[in-house]
Coordinates of C-alpha atoms in Angstrom, one line a residue:
M1 CA 22.8 -37.9 -32.4
I2 CA 26.0 -39.2 -31.0
L3 CA 26.6 -38.2 -27.4
A4 CA 28.7 -35.1 -26.9
S5 CA 30.5 -36.6 -24.0
L6 CA 32.2 -39.3 -25.9
L7 CA 35.9 -39.1 -25.3
V8 CA 37.4 -42.4 -26.4
T9 CA 38.8 -42.2 -30.0
V10 CA 41.0 -45.2 -30.0
V11 CA 40.5 -49.0 -30.4
T12 CA 41.3 -50.6 -27.0
A13 CA 42.2 -54.3 -26.7
N14 CA 39.4 -54.7 -24.2
A15 CA 36.8 -53.3 -26.5
Q16 CA 38.1 -55.3 -29.5
D17 CA 38.1 -58.5 -27.2
I18 CA 34.3 -57.8 -26.4
W19 CA 32.8 -56.4 -29.7
G20 CA 35.4 -57.5 -32.3
T21 CA 35.1 -61.3 -31.6
S22 CA 32.4 -63.2 -33.5
N23 CA 30.2 -65.7 -31.8
S24 CA 31.3 -64.5 -28.4
L25 CA 28.1 -63.8 -26.1
H26 CA 28.5 -60.5 -24.2
V27 CA 26.4 -60.4 -20.8
F28 CA 25.4 -57.0 -19.7
M29 CA 26.4 -57.7 -16.0
D30 CA 28.3 -54.5 -15.7
L31 CA 29.4 -51.5 -17.9
T32 CA 32.4 -53.2 -19.4
G33 CA 33.2 -52.1 -22.9
L34 CA 31.0 -49.1 -22.9
S35 CA 32.2 -45.6 -23.3
D36 CA 29.2 -43.8 -22.3
T37 CA 25.8 -44.2 -20.7
Q38 CA 22.8 -42.0 -20.0
N39 CA 19.6 -43.1 -17.9
V40 CA 20.3 -46.8 -17.6
Y41 CA 21.3 -49.2 -14.8
I42 CA 22.3 -52.7 -14.4
E43 CA 19.2 -54.8 -13.2
Q44 CA 19.2 -58.2 -11.7
H45 CA 16.4 -60.6 -12.6
K46 CA 15.1 -63.4 -10.4
P47 CA 13.9 -66.8 -11.8
T48 CA 10.3 -68.1 -11.7
P49 CA 10.2 -71.3 -9.3
L50 CA 7.9 -73.9 -11.0
N51 CA 5.9 -76.2 -8.8
P52 CA 5.9 -79.0 -7.9
P53 CA 9.3 -79.9 -7.3
V54 CA 10.7 -82.3 -10.0
V55 CA 13.0 -84.5 -7.8
T56 CA 11.9 -85.6 -4.4
P57 CA 12.9 -88.5 -2.0
T58 CA 11.2 -91.6 -3.3
K59 CA 13.6 -94.4 -2.7
P60 CA 15.1 -95.8 0.3
W61 CA 18.5 -94.6 -0.5
D62 CA 17.5 -91.0 -1.1
G63 CA 15.1 -90.4 1.9
G64 CA 12.0 -91.8 0.5
D65 CA 11.5 -94.0 3.7
G66 CA 11.8 -90.8 5.9
N67 CA 15.2 -91.8 6.8
G68 CA 16.9 -88.9 5.1
A69 CA 16.4 -86.0 2.6
I70 CA 17.8 -84.6 -0.6
A71 CA 20.6 -82.2 0.4
G72 CA 22.2 -79.1 -1.2
Y73 CA 25.3 -80.1 -3.2
C74 CA 23.6 -80.9 -6.5
S75 CA 24.5 -80.2 -10.1
V76 CA 22.8 -80.3 -13.6
V77 CA 24.4 -81.1 -17.0
H78 CA 22.7 -80.6 -20.4
V79 CA 24.2 -83.6 -22.2
S80 CA 22.0 -83.2 -25.5
V81 CA 18.8 -82.0 -26.8
D82 CA 16.9 -84.8 -25.3
D83 CA 19.1 -85.5 -22.2
I84 CA 19.2 -83.4 -19.1
R85 CA 20.6 -84.7 -15.9
I86 CA 20.4 -83.7 -12.3
Y87 CA 23.1 -85.2 -10.1
Y88 CA 21.5 -84.9 -6.6
D89 CA 23.0 -85.1 -3.2
T90 CA 21.1 -87.3 -0.6
F91 CA 21.9 -87.7 3.1
G92 CA 20.6 -89.6 6.1
T93 CA 21.0 -92.5 8.3
Y94 CA 22.2 -94.6 5.4
G95 CA 25.1 -92.3 4.7
R96 CA 25.6 -89.9 1.7
F97 CA 25.1 -90.7 -1.9
L98 CA 25.2 -88.9 -5.3
C99 CA 22.1 -90.1 -7.4
V100 CA 21.1 -89.1 -11.0
A101 CA 17.6 -88.1 -12.3
V102 CA 17.2 -87.9 -16.1
S103 CA 14.7 -85.9 -18.4
K104 CA 14.2 -86.7 -21.9
D105 CA 11.7 -83.8 -22.5
N106 CA 13.6 -80.6 -21.7
G107 CA 12.9 -80.9 -17.9
T108 CA 9.1 -81.6 -17.9
T109 CA 9.3 -85.2 -16.6
W110 CA 12.1 -86.9 -14.6
T111 CA 13.0 -90.7 -14.0
K112 CA 15.5 -92.3 -11.8
P113 CA 17.3 -94.8 -14.0
A114 CA 18.1 -98.3 -12.4
L115 CA 21.8 -98.3 -13.3
G116 CA 23.1 -101.3 -11.4
L117 CA 26.4 -99.6 -10.4
V118 CA 25.8 -99.4 -6.5
S119 CA 23.6 -101.6 -4.6
F120 CA 21.8 -100.5 -1.6
E121 CA 20.6 -103.3 1.0
G122 CA 20.8 -105.9 -1.7
D123 CA 18.9 -103.7 -4.3
N124 CA 21.0 -103.5 -7.6
G125 CA 18.6 -101.3 -9.4
T126 CA 19.6 -98.0 -7.7
N127 CA 20.2 -94.7 -9.4
I128 CA 23.2 -94.1 -7.1
I129 CA 26.6 -93.3 -9.1
L130 CA 28.9 -92.3 -6.2
P131 CA 30.9 -93.2 -4.0
P132 CA 32.4 -96.0 -5.7
N133 CA 30.7 -99.2 -4.5
G134 CA 29.0 -97.4 -1.9
T135 CA 32.1 -96.9 0.2
D136 CA 31.6 -93.7 2.1
K137 CA 35.2 -92.8 3.1
G138 CA 33.9 -89.3 4.2
F139 CA 32.0 -88.9 0.9
E140 CA 30.6 -85.3 0.2
P141 CA 29.3 -84.6 -3.3
G142 CA 30.8 -81.7 -5.3
M143 CA 29.6 -81.6 -8.9
V144 CA 29.7 -83.3 -12.2
F145 CA 30.5 -81.5 -15.5
M146 CA 31.1 -82.2 -19.3
D147 CA 34.6 -81.4 -20.0
D148 CA 34.9 -78.4 -22.7
N149 CA 38.7 -79.0 -22.9
P150 CA 39.3 -79.7 -26.6
D151 CA 42.0 -82.1 -25.7
C152 CA 39.8 -84.2 -23.4
L153 CA 39.8 -88.0 -24.0
P154 CA 36.4 -89.5 -25.0
Q155 CA 36.6 -91.9 -22.0
E156 CA 36.9 -88.8 -19.6
K157 CA 34.2 -86.5 -21.4
F158 CA 32.4 -86.5 -18.0
K159 CA 34.3 -85.5 -15.0
A160 CA 33.2 -85.0 -11.3
V161 CA 34.9 -83.6 -8.2
M162 CA 34.0 -85.1 -4.9
S163 CA 35.2 -85.1 -1.4
W164 CA 36.2 -88.5 -0.8
N165 CA 39.2 -90.5 0.8
G166 CA 40.3 -87.6 2.8
G167 CA 39.9 -84.7 0.4
A168 CA 39.0 -83.4 -3.2
T169 CA 39.1 -86.3 -5.6
M170 CA 38.6 -86.0 -9.5
F171 CA 36.6 -88.9 -11.2
A172 CA 36.1 -89.5 -14.9
S173 CA 33.5 -91.3 -16.9
A174 CA 32.5 -91.9 -20.7
D175 CA 28.9 -91.9 -20.3
G176 CA 28.3 -89.7 -17.0
F177 CA 27.1 -92.7 -15.1
K178 CA 30.0 -95.0 -14.2
F179 CA 32.7 -93.0 -12.7
T180 CA 36.3 -94.1 -11.7
P181 CA 38.8 -92.0 -9.6
M182 CA 41.4 -90.3 -11.4
N183 CA 43.6 -89.8 -8.3
M184 CA 43.8 -92.0 -5.1
E185 CA 45.6 -89.3 -2.9
P186 CA 43.5 -86.1 -2.2
L187 CA 44.3 -83.2 -4.2
L188 CA 43.2 -80.6 -1.6
K189 CA 42.2 -81.0 2.0
G190 CA 40.0 -78.9 4.2
S191 CA 37.3 -77.5 1.8
D192 CA 34.3 -79.1 3.6
T193 CA 31.8 -77.6 0.9
Q194 CA 30.6 -78.3 -2.6
D195 CA 33.7 -78.1 -4.6
V196 CA 33.4 -76.6 -8.1
V197 CA 35.8 -77.6 -11.1
F198 CA 35.5 -77.0 -14.7
Y199 CA 37.4 -76.2 -17.9
D200 CA 37.4 -72.4 -18.3
K201 CA 38.0 -71.2 -21.8
M202 CA 38.7 -67.6 -20.6
A203 CA 41.3 -68.7 -18.1
N204 CA 45.1 -67.9 -18.7
N205 CA 44.4 -65.0 -21.1
N206 CA 41.8 -67.1 -23.1
S207 CA 44.2 -70.1 -23.6
G208 CA 42.0 -72.2 -21.4
A209 CA 42.7 -74.1 -18.1
Y210 CA 40.9 -76.0 -15.5
V211 CA 39.8 -73.8 -12.6
Y212 CA 38.7 -74.5 -8.9
Y213 CA 36.3 -72.7 -6.6
G214 CA 35.8 -73.8 -3.0
R215 CA 35.8 -72.8 0.6
S216 CA 38.4 -71.1 2.7
H217 CA 37.6 -70.1 6.4
L218 CA 38.2 -66.3 6.7
R219 CA 35.9 -64.2 8.9
G220 CA 34.1 -61.6 6.9
G221 CA 34.3 -57.8 7.0
Q222 CA 31.3 -57.1 9.2
N223 CA 31.8 -54.3 11.8
I224 CA 30.7 -56.4 14.8
T225 CA 30.6 -60.1 15.6
C226 CA 27.6 -62.2 15.5
A227 CA 27.9 -62.7 19.3
Q228 CA 28.0 -58.8 19.9
A229 CA 24.9 -58.4 17.6
M230 CA 23.0 -61.0 19.3
G231 CA 24.1 -60.3 22.9
T232 CA 25.2 -63.8 23.5
S233 CA 28.4 -65.9 23.2
S234 CA 26.2 -69.0 22.6
V235 CA 26.5 -68.8 18.8
S236 CA 28.8 -70.3 16.2
E237 CA 30.7 -67.4 14.7
P238 CA 30.5 -67.0 10.8
G239 CA 33.9 -67.8 9.2
R240 CA 33.3 -69.2 5.7
S241 CA 34.4 -67.5 2.4
V242 CA 35.1 -68.5 -1.2
N243 CA 38.4 -69.3 -2.7
H244 CA 39.6 -69.8 -6.1
F245 CA 42.7 -70.8 -8.2
V246 CA 43.6 -72.0 -11.7
I247 CA 44.5 -75.5 -11.8
G248 CA 46.1 -75.5 -15.3
K249 CA 45.9 -78.1 -18.3
N250 CA 46.1 -81.1 -16.1
V251 CA 43.2 -81.6 -14.0
T252 CA 44.7 -83.8 -11.3
N253 CA 47.8 -81.7 -10.8
W254 CA 46.7 -79.1 -8.4
P255 CA 49.1 -76.2 -7.3
V256 CA 47.1 -75.6 -4.1
H257 CA 46.6 -78.6 -1.6
S258 CA 45.0 -76.7 1.5
A259 CA 41.7 -74.9 1.4
D260 CA 43.2 -72.3 3.7
T261 CA 46.4 -71.6 1.7
P262 CA 46.7 -67.7 2.2
G263 CA 46.2 -65.6 -0.8
Y264 CA 43.3 -67.4 -2.6
T265 CA 40.2 -66.0 -1.0
I266 CA 38.2 -64.0 -3.6
F267 CA 34.8 -63.4 -2.1
N268 CA 33.5 -62.8 1.5
T269 CA 31.0 -61.0 3.5
D270 CA 31.5 -57.2 4.1
T271 CA 30.3 -54.3 6.2
V272 CA 26.9 -54.3 4.3
D273 CA 26.1 -57.8 5.3
P274 CA 24.4 -58.7 8.5
P275 CA 26.8 -59.8 11.2
C276 CA 25.7 -63.5 11.5
I277 CA 26.1 -64.7 7.9
D278 CA 28.8 -66.2 6.0
I279 CA 29.2 -68.0 2.6
Y280 CA 28.6 -71.6 2.4
T281 CA 29.1 -72.5 -1.3
S282 CA 30.0 -70.7 -4.6
V283 CA 28.2 -72.7 -7.3
A284 CA 30.4 -70.7 -9.8
T285 CA 29.3 -70.9 -13.5
P286 CA 30.5 -69.3 -16.5
L287 CA 28.2 -67.8 -19.1
G288 CA 29.4 -66.0 -22.2
D289 CA 32.1 -63.6 -21.3
A290 CA 31.0 -63.6 -17.6
Y291 CA 30.9 -65.6 -14.4
F292 CA 28.0 -66.1 -12.2
L293 CA 28.1 -67.4 -8.6
F294 CA 25.1 -68.4 -6.7
P295 CA 26.4 -68.4 -3.0
M296 CA 24.3 -70.2 -0.4
M297 CA 24.4 -67.7 2.5
Y298 CA 24.4 -69.2 6.1
N299 CA 22.6 -67.2 8.8
H300 CA 23.8 -68.6 12.1
F301 CA 21.4 -69.2 15.0
T302 CA 22.1 -68.7 18.6
L303 CA 21.6 -71.7 20.9
I304 CA 18.2 -70.2 22.0
Q305 CA 17.0 -69.8 18.4
S306 CA 18.2 -73.3 17.6
Q307 CA 16.7 -74.8 20.7
G308 CA 20.1 -75.9 21.9
R309 CA 21.6 -77.3 18.8
G310 CA 25.0 -75.9 17.8
N311 CA 26.0 -74.8 14.4
D312 CA 22.5 -74.2 13.1
G313 CA 20.7 -71.7 10.8
L314 CA 19.0 -70.9 7.7
L315 CA 20.4 -71.1 4.3
E316 CA 19.4 -69.0 1.2
A317 CA 20.9 -68.4 -2.3
R318 CA 22.0 -65.1 -3.6
M319 CA 23.6 -64.2 -7.0
A320 CA 27.0 -62.6 -7.6
V321 CA 28.8 -61.7 -10.8
S322 CA 32.5 -61.5 -12.1
R323 CA 33.9 -60.4 -15.4
N324 CA 37.2 -62.2 -14.9
G325 CA 36.3 -65.0 -12.5
H326 CA 38.1 -63.7 -9.4
N327 CA 36.7 -60.1 -8.8
V328 CA 33.3 -60.8 -7.5
S329 CA 30.5 -58.3 -6.7
Y330 CA 26.9 -58.2 -6.3
V331 CA 24.2 -56.6 -8.6
S332 CA 21.7 -57.1 -5.7
R333 CA 22.0 -58.7 -2.4
E334 CA 18.2 -59.8 -2.5
P335 CA 17.7 -63.5 -2.6
F336 CA 18.1 -65.0 -6.1
Y337 CA 16.1 -68.1 -4.8
A338 CA 14.3 -67.1 -1.7
R339 CA 13.1 -69.6 1.0
G340 CA 9.5 -70.6 0.8
M341 CA 6.7 -69.8 3.4
G342 CA 7.1 -71.4 6.8
H343 CA 8.0 -71.2 10.5
N344 CA 10.1 -73.1 13.1
R345 CA 8.3 -76.4 14.3
K346 CA 7.6 -75.9 17.9
N347 CA 9.7 -78.0 20.3
N348 CA 11.5 -79.5 17.4
T349 CA 14.9 -78.3 16.7
G350 CA 16.2 -77.9 13.1
I351 CA 12.9 -78.0 11.3
F352 CA 10.7 -75.1 9.5
E353 CA 7.4 -76.5 8.4
G354 CA 5.3 -74.9 5.6
D355 CA 6.8 -74.9 2.0
F356 CA 9.3 -77.8 0.9
N357 CA 11.9 -75.0 1.0
A358 CA 11.0 -73.0 4.1
A359 CA 14.3 -73.6 5.9
S360 CA 16.9 -74.0 3.2
T361 CA 17.6 -73.1 -0.5
A362 CA 20.5 -73.5 -2.7
V363 CA 21.0 -73.5 -6.5
A364 CA 22.3 -76.5 -8.4
R365 CA 25.4 -76.0 -10.3
G366 CA 24.8 -75.8 -14.0
M367 CA 22.5 -74.2 -16.6
V368 CA 20.3 -75.7 -19.2
H369 CA 19.8 -73.2 -22.2
L370 CA 16.9 -74.0 -24.4
D371 CA 15.4 -71.8 -27.4
E372 CA 13.9 -69.2 -25.4
K373 CA 14.6 -70.0 -21.7
T374 CA 17.3 -70.9 -19.2
L375 CA 16.6 -73.4 -16.6
M376 CA 18.3 -73.9 -13.4
F377 CA 17.2 -76.2 -10.5
G378 CA 16.7 -75.0 -6.9
F379 CA 17.3 -77.2 -3.8
G380 CA 15.0 -76.7 -0.9
S381 CA 14.3 -78.4 2.4
Q382 CA 12.6 -78.0 5.7
Y383 CA 15.9 -78.8 7.5
T384 CA 18.0 -76.1 8.8
H385 CA 21.7 -76.4 8.7
G386 CA 21.9 -78.2 12.0
G387 CA 18.7 -80.3 11.6
Y388 CA 18.9 -84.1 12.4
V389 CA 18.5 -85.5 9.0
G390 CA 17.1 -89.0 8.9
F391 CA 15.8 -89.1 12.5
S392 CA 12.2 -89.3 13.3
H393 CA 10.4 -86.1 14.2
Q394 CA 7.3 -85.3 16.0
G395 CA 4.8 -83.6 13.8
G396 CA 4.9 -85.4 10.4
P397 CA 7.3 -86.0 7.5
L398 CA 9.8 -83.5 6.4
L399 CA 10.0 -82.3 2.8
S400 CA 13.0 -81.7 0.6
G401 CA 13.6 -81.7 -3.3
L402 CA 14.6 -79.8 -6.2
Q403 CA 12.3 -77.5 -8.3
T404 CA 12.9 -75.9 -11.8
L405 CA 13.8 -72.4 -11.8
E406 CA 12.9 -70.8 -15.1
L407 CA 14.4 -67.4 -16.6
R408 CA 14.5 -65.8 -19.9
K409 CA 17.2 -67.2 -21.9
H410 CA 20.6 -65.8 -20.5
G411 CA 18.2 -63.4 -18.6
F412 CA 20.2 -63.0 -15.3
V413 CA 20.9 -59.3 -15.8
S414 CA 20.2 -56.4 -18.2
V415 CA 21.1 -52.9 -18.9
S416 CA 17.8 -51.2 -18.5
T417 CA 16.3 -47.9 -19.0
S418 CA 15.8 -46.1 -15.6
K419 CA 12.9 -43.7 -16.3
S420 CA 9.8 -44.4 -18.1
N421 CA 9.4 -42.8 -21.5
I422 CA 12.9 -41.2 -21.1
K423 CA 15.4 -42.1 -23.7
G424 CA 18.3 -44.3 -22.3
T425 CA 21.7 -44.7 -24.3
I426 CA 24.5 -46.7 -24.1
M427 CA 27.6 -46.5 -26.3
S428 CA 30.3 -49.0 -27.0
S429 CA 34.1 -48.1 -27.2
Y430 CA 35.6 -48.1 -30.7
F431 CA 36.2 -51.5 -32.3
I432 CA 36.7 -53.1 -35.6
L433 CA 33.9 -55.5 -36.8
P434 CA 35.0 -59.2 -36.3
K435 CA 36.5 -61.1 -39.2
C436 CA 34.0 -63.5 -40.7
E437 CA 35.0 -66.3 -43.0
G438 CA 31.3 -67.2 -43.6
T439 CA 28.6 -65.4 -45.7
Q440 CA 26.6 -63.7 -43.0
L441 CA 27.8 -61.4 -40.1
Q442 CA 24.9 -60.2 -37.8
M443 CA 24.6 -58.4 -34.5
D444 CA 22.2 -60.3 -32.4
L445 CA 20.5 -58.7 -29.4
N446 CA 18.7 -60.3 -26.5
V447 CA 16.2 -57.5 -25.9
E448 CA 12.6 -56.6 -24.8
S449 CA 11.1 -53.2 -25.6
A450 CA 7.7 -52.1 -24.7
I451 CA 5.5 -50.6 -27.4
G452 CA 6.2 -47.0 -28.1
L453 CA 9.5 -45.4 -29.1
G454 CA 11.3 -48.7 -28.9
L455 CA 14.9 -49.2 -29.6
T456 CA 17.4 -48.3 -32.4
V457 CA 21.0 -49.1 -33.0
Q458 CA 23.4 -46.9 -34.9
L459 CA 27.0 -47.5 -36.1
W460 CA 29.4 -44.4 -36.3
D461 CA 32.9 -44.0 -37.5
M462 CA 35.6 -42.0 -35.5
K463 CA 34.7 -38.8 -37.3
Q464 CA 31.1 -39.2 -36.0
N465 CA 29.8 -40.0 -39.5
L466 CA 26.7 -42.3 -39.4
L467 CA 27.5 -45.6 -41.0
A468 CA 24.2 -47.5 -40.5
V469 CA 21.0 -47.2 -38.5
S470 CA 18.8 -50.1 -37.5
D471 CA 15.1 -50.4 -38.1
L472 CA 13.0 -49.5 -35.0
F473 CA 12.5 -52.5 -32.7
T474 CA 9.4 -52.6 -30.4
G475 CA 9.4 -56.4 -29.6
N476 CA 10.6 -59.0 -27.3
E477 CA 13.2 -61.5 -28.8
V478 CA 16.0 -63.5 -27.1
S479 CA 18.0 -63.2 -30.5
W480 CA 17.0 -60.4 -32.7
A481 CA 19.2 -60.2 -35.8
V482 CA 19.4 -56.3 -36.1
T483 CA 18.3 -55.2 -39.6
W484 CA 20.2 -52.3 -41.1
N485 CA 19.9 -49.2 -43.4
I486 CA 22.9 -47.5 -44.7
P487 CA 23.4 -43.9 -46.2
S488 CA 23.0 -44.0 -50.0
G489 CA 24.9 -40.9 -50.5
N490 CA 22.0 -38.6 -51.4
T491 CA 20.5 -36.0 -49.0
S492 CA 17.1 -34.5 -48.7
K493 CA 15.5 -31.8 -46.7
V494 CA 12.5 -32.7 -44.4
W495 CA 10.3 -30.9 -42.1
V496 CA 10.3 -31.9 -38.4
N497 CA 8.6 -30.7 -35.3
K498 CA 5.3 -30.1 -37.1
G499 CA 2.8 -28.2 -35.1
C500 CA 0.2 -25.3 -34.9
A501 CA 1.5 -22.1 -33.8
Y502 CA -0.9 -21.5 -31.1
E503 CA 0.2 -24.8 -29.3
Y504 CA 3.5 -23.1 -28.6
P505 CA 4.0 -20.8 -25.5
G506 CA 3.9 -17.2 -26.1
P507 CA 2.0 -15.0 -28.6
A508 CA -0.6 -16.9 -30.6
D509 CA 1.0 -16.3 -34.0
K510 CA 4.6 -17.3 -33.0
C511 CA 6.1 -20.8 -33.5
G512 CA 8.3 -22.4 -30.9
E513 CA 11.9 -21.7 -30.2
G514 CA 14.1 -23.0 -33.1
D515 CA 11.0 -23.5 -35.3
G516 CA 9.8 -21.2 -38.1
Y517 CA 6.8 -21.0 -40.4
M518 CA 6.8 -23.6 -43.1
Y519 CA 7.2 -21.5 -46.3
C520 CA 5.6 -22.6 -49.6
N521 CA 4.9 -21.6 -53.1
K522 CA 1.9 -24.0 -53.5
T523 CA -0.3 -26.1 -51.3
S524 CA 1.6 -29.3 -52.2
D525 CA 4.7 -27.8 -50.5
C526 CA 2.8 -28.2 -47.3
L527 CA 2.6 -32.0 -47.7
L528 CA 4.7 -33.7 -44.9
P529 CA 6.4 -37.0 -45.2
G530 CA 3.9 -39.8 -44.8
E531 CA 0.7 -37.6 -45.4
K532 CA -1.4 -38.1 -48.3
I533 CA -3.2 -34.7 -47.9
P534 CA -1.6 -31.4 -46.9
G535 CA -0.8 -30.9 -43.2
T536 CA -3.7 -30.2 -40.7
C537 CA -4.1 -27.9 -37.6
H538 CA -6.5 -29.8 -35.2
G539 CA -8.3 -31.2 -38.3
I540 CA -8.5 -28.1 -40.6
H541 CA -6.5 -28.4 -43.8
V542 CA -3.3 -26.2 -44.0
E543 CA -3.0 -24.6 -47.2
C544 CA -0.3 -22.4 -48.9
T545 CA -1.6 -19.0 -47.9
G546 CA 0.5 -15.9 -48.4
G547 CA 3.7 -17.8 -48.8
I548 CA 3.4 -19.9 -45.5
C549 CA 1.5 -23.1 -44.8
A550 CA -1.5 -22.0 -42.5
A551 CA -5.2 -22.9 -41.9
P552 CA -7.2 -20.5 -43.9
N553 CA -8.9 -17.6 -41.9
I554 CA -7.6 -18.8 -38.5
T555 CA -5.4 -16.8 -36.5
G556 CA -2.5 -18.8 -35.2
G557 CA -3.3 -21.7 -37.3
E558 CA 0.0 -21.6 -39.1
S559 CA 2.2 -24.8 -39.4
C560 CA 5.6 -24.7 -37.7
G561 CA 8.8 -26.7 -38.1
H562 CA 12.2 -26.6 -39.3
Y563 CA 14.3 -28.2 -42.0
E564 CA 16.7 -31.0 -41.3
T565 CA 18.9 -32.4 -43.8
Q566 CA 18.8 -36.1 -43.8
K567 CA 20.7 -38.7 -45.8
Q568 CA 18.5 -41.1 -47.8
M569 CA 19.1 -44.6 -46.4
T570 CA 19.1 -47.9 -48.2
P571 CA 17.9 -51.1 -46.4
I572 CA 20.6 -54.0 -46.4
G573 CA 19.0 -56.5 -44.0
S574 CA 20.8 -58.0 -41.1
N575 CA 24.0 -58.8 -42.9
L576 CA 26.9 -56.5 -41.9
L577 CA 29.0 -57.9 -44.7
D578 CA 26.8 -55.8 -47.0
I579 CA 28.4 -52.6 -45.7
P580 CA 31.2 -51.8 -48.0
V581 CA 34.5 -53.3 -46.9
E582 CA 36.5 -50.0 -46.9
V583 CA 33.9 -48.9 -44.2
R584 CA 33.6 -52.1 -42.1
N585 CA 37.3 -52.6 -41.8
N586 CA 37.7 -49.3 -39.9
P587 CA 37.2 -48.5 -36.2
M588 CA 33.7 -47.9 -35.3
M589 CA 31.3 -47.9 -32.4
W590 CA 27.7 -48.7 -31.7
Q591 CA 25.0 -46.5 -30.0
I592 CA 21.9 -47.9 -28.8
D593 CA 19.0 -45.5 -28.0
M594 CA 16.0 -47.2 -26.1
Y595 CA 12.8 -46.4 -24.3
N596 CA 11.2 -48.6 -21.7
S597 CA 13.7 -51.4 -22.7
K598 CA 16.0 -54.2 -21.2
L599 CA 19.0 -55.4 -23.0
Y600 CA 20.5 -58.7 -21.7
T601 CA 23.2 -59.9 -24.2
T602 CA 24.6 -59.1 -27.6
Q603 CA 26.9 -60.9 -29.9
F604 CA 28.2 -60.7 -33.5
T605 CA 27.3 -64.0 -35.0
C606 CA 29.3 -65.3 -38.1
N607 CA 27.5 -68.0 -40.2

């Protein structure tokens, strides 16, 4: 039954953009596009970290000699079905490099290819790709990405943004290994973080543009300062935030040239956050019609906590979401990728011993979507922010690396039922089904539903006429093609709420409120749908006795129920194009009723 509180009776542009576009993945990170909900909430899901780490220091140029470590500015690119690459950051006494590790088996095993691009101490067989020729020039890794711009030149299919030669620099490559600078003068100065650039198909009202996410330096909205909270002035005050702007169609023509240009900060700490944290990186990544950020939060130490080292503290990754790329919020402030077990190494500043990620965690920028799961990769180290990377430490070697983070495919957030065994309902705003030039239009749901009453989908028109109802779903699929039944035009009367009279409150020979005795002319009239024998009352056959269906010679054994008129339904499978054209070309809405279920994404797929 359609919810009585539904008030929206027109097709809005927003709803049509969301539900009326084929092959567009909708992520349920908020209630956008919905007209009503009952007994549901938005739930955030954490990945499962897989051990052991898949990339660790093993080479003299990536910390394998104990002279450095893998660091936090990493990115992952899913090049093809048999080519996943992690571009990993390494920092030590040798300087700073961006190296690459490659997997040909969906992230199970990894190799460090000998590329011969940048030599290290006479060794030409390194996996270093940047900076060019190993020339540092203040090099700080940003990220590598495959360019989704339809006008991208083949020789520039891979792009990278790095801090080099005084500021943000764009690099291009045909193969993702050999990169050359696209600009020699810095495009932006003062970011001092992992810069993020990508081609955003949703930017500029879905016309597409390159966009930038980086760091500005604004104090957050906490009510008190870190010094006030800790009772000492011997602390570096938080002051890092996230900025964002649209670059445009030309990736080397940036409209903003200073990280602290006023008006571009989009995300910062607030009154809910502890007073000693700020936001170190953004790791902004689009998914479907949403944006996910995995900010690395920096918790500042006092000089006492850091054993005298300034600008020190712990790092840990959260998750934030946005529908438009610039209004950012949390579903939960709990860590998305929590630090591992560990504690400060006694008398040794900047080190937490224990798990490899006891002091710091970050999320590598980029996602790998496989058939049933999404992979991300988490950086971790035993170094705190102010640790002396690459210097010898009393107490043994220090650990760092990247481990696989595994989630359900696209399973970062869901709209979930809030009460066990209580129906949850979500309803879309009105829309018109997407135009489809193919032969198959289907509604795909990424959903898990516990056994029991499951989940059903209904389509309604603006006059609240039922257009189609799905089969009952009680499974767990990342892409369930909804199968439909449509009214055939005929109606029938069926008995519902079957029961024995004495099971209802009140006198023994009365049926429940709204129900009545089941009247009959013959015993076969007492046959209920799905039964091969007449109805029963606690195992005793119910017969037509004195004009009502009752158990013979048992007081209060009458069958109770009421008639409900139902339309006969005809199954049509999953193809919505089998709904008559005069029906599907008019405004409609969908309603999903679910029990003990989680709905992650939906899309209308045209094939």
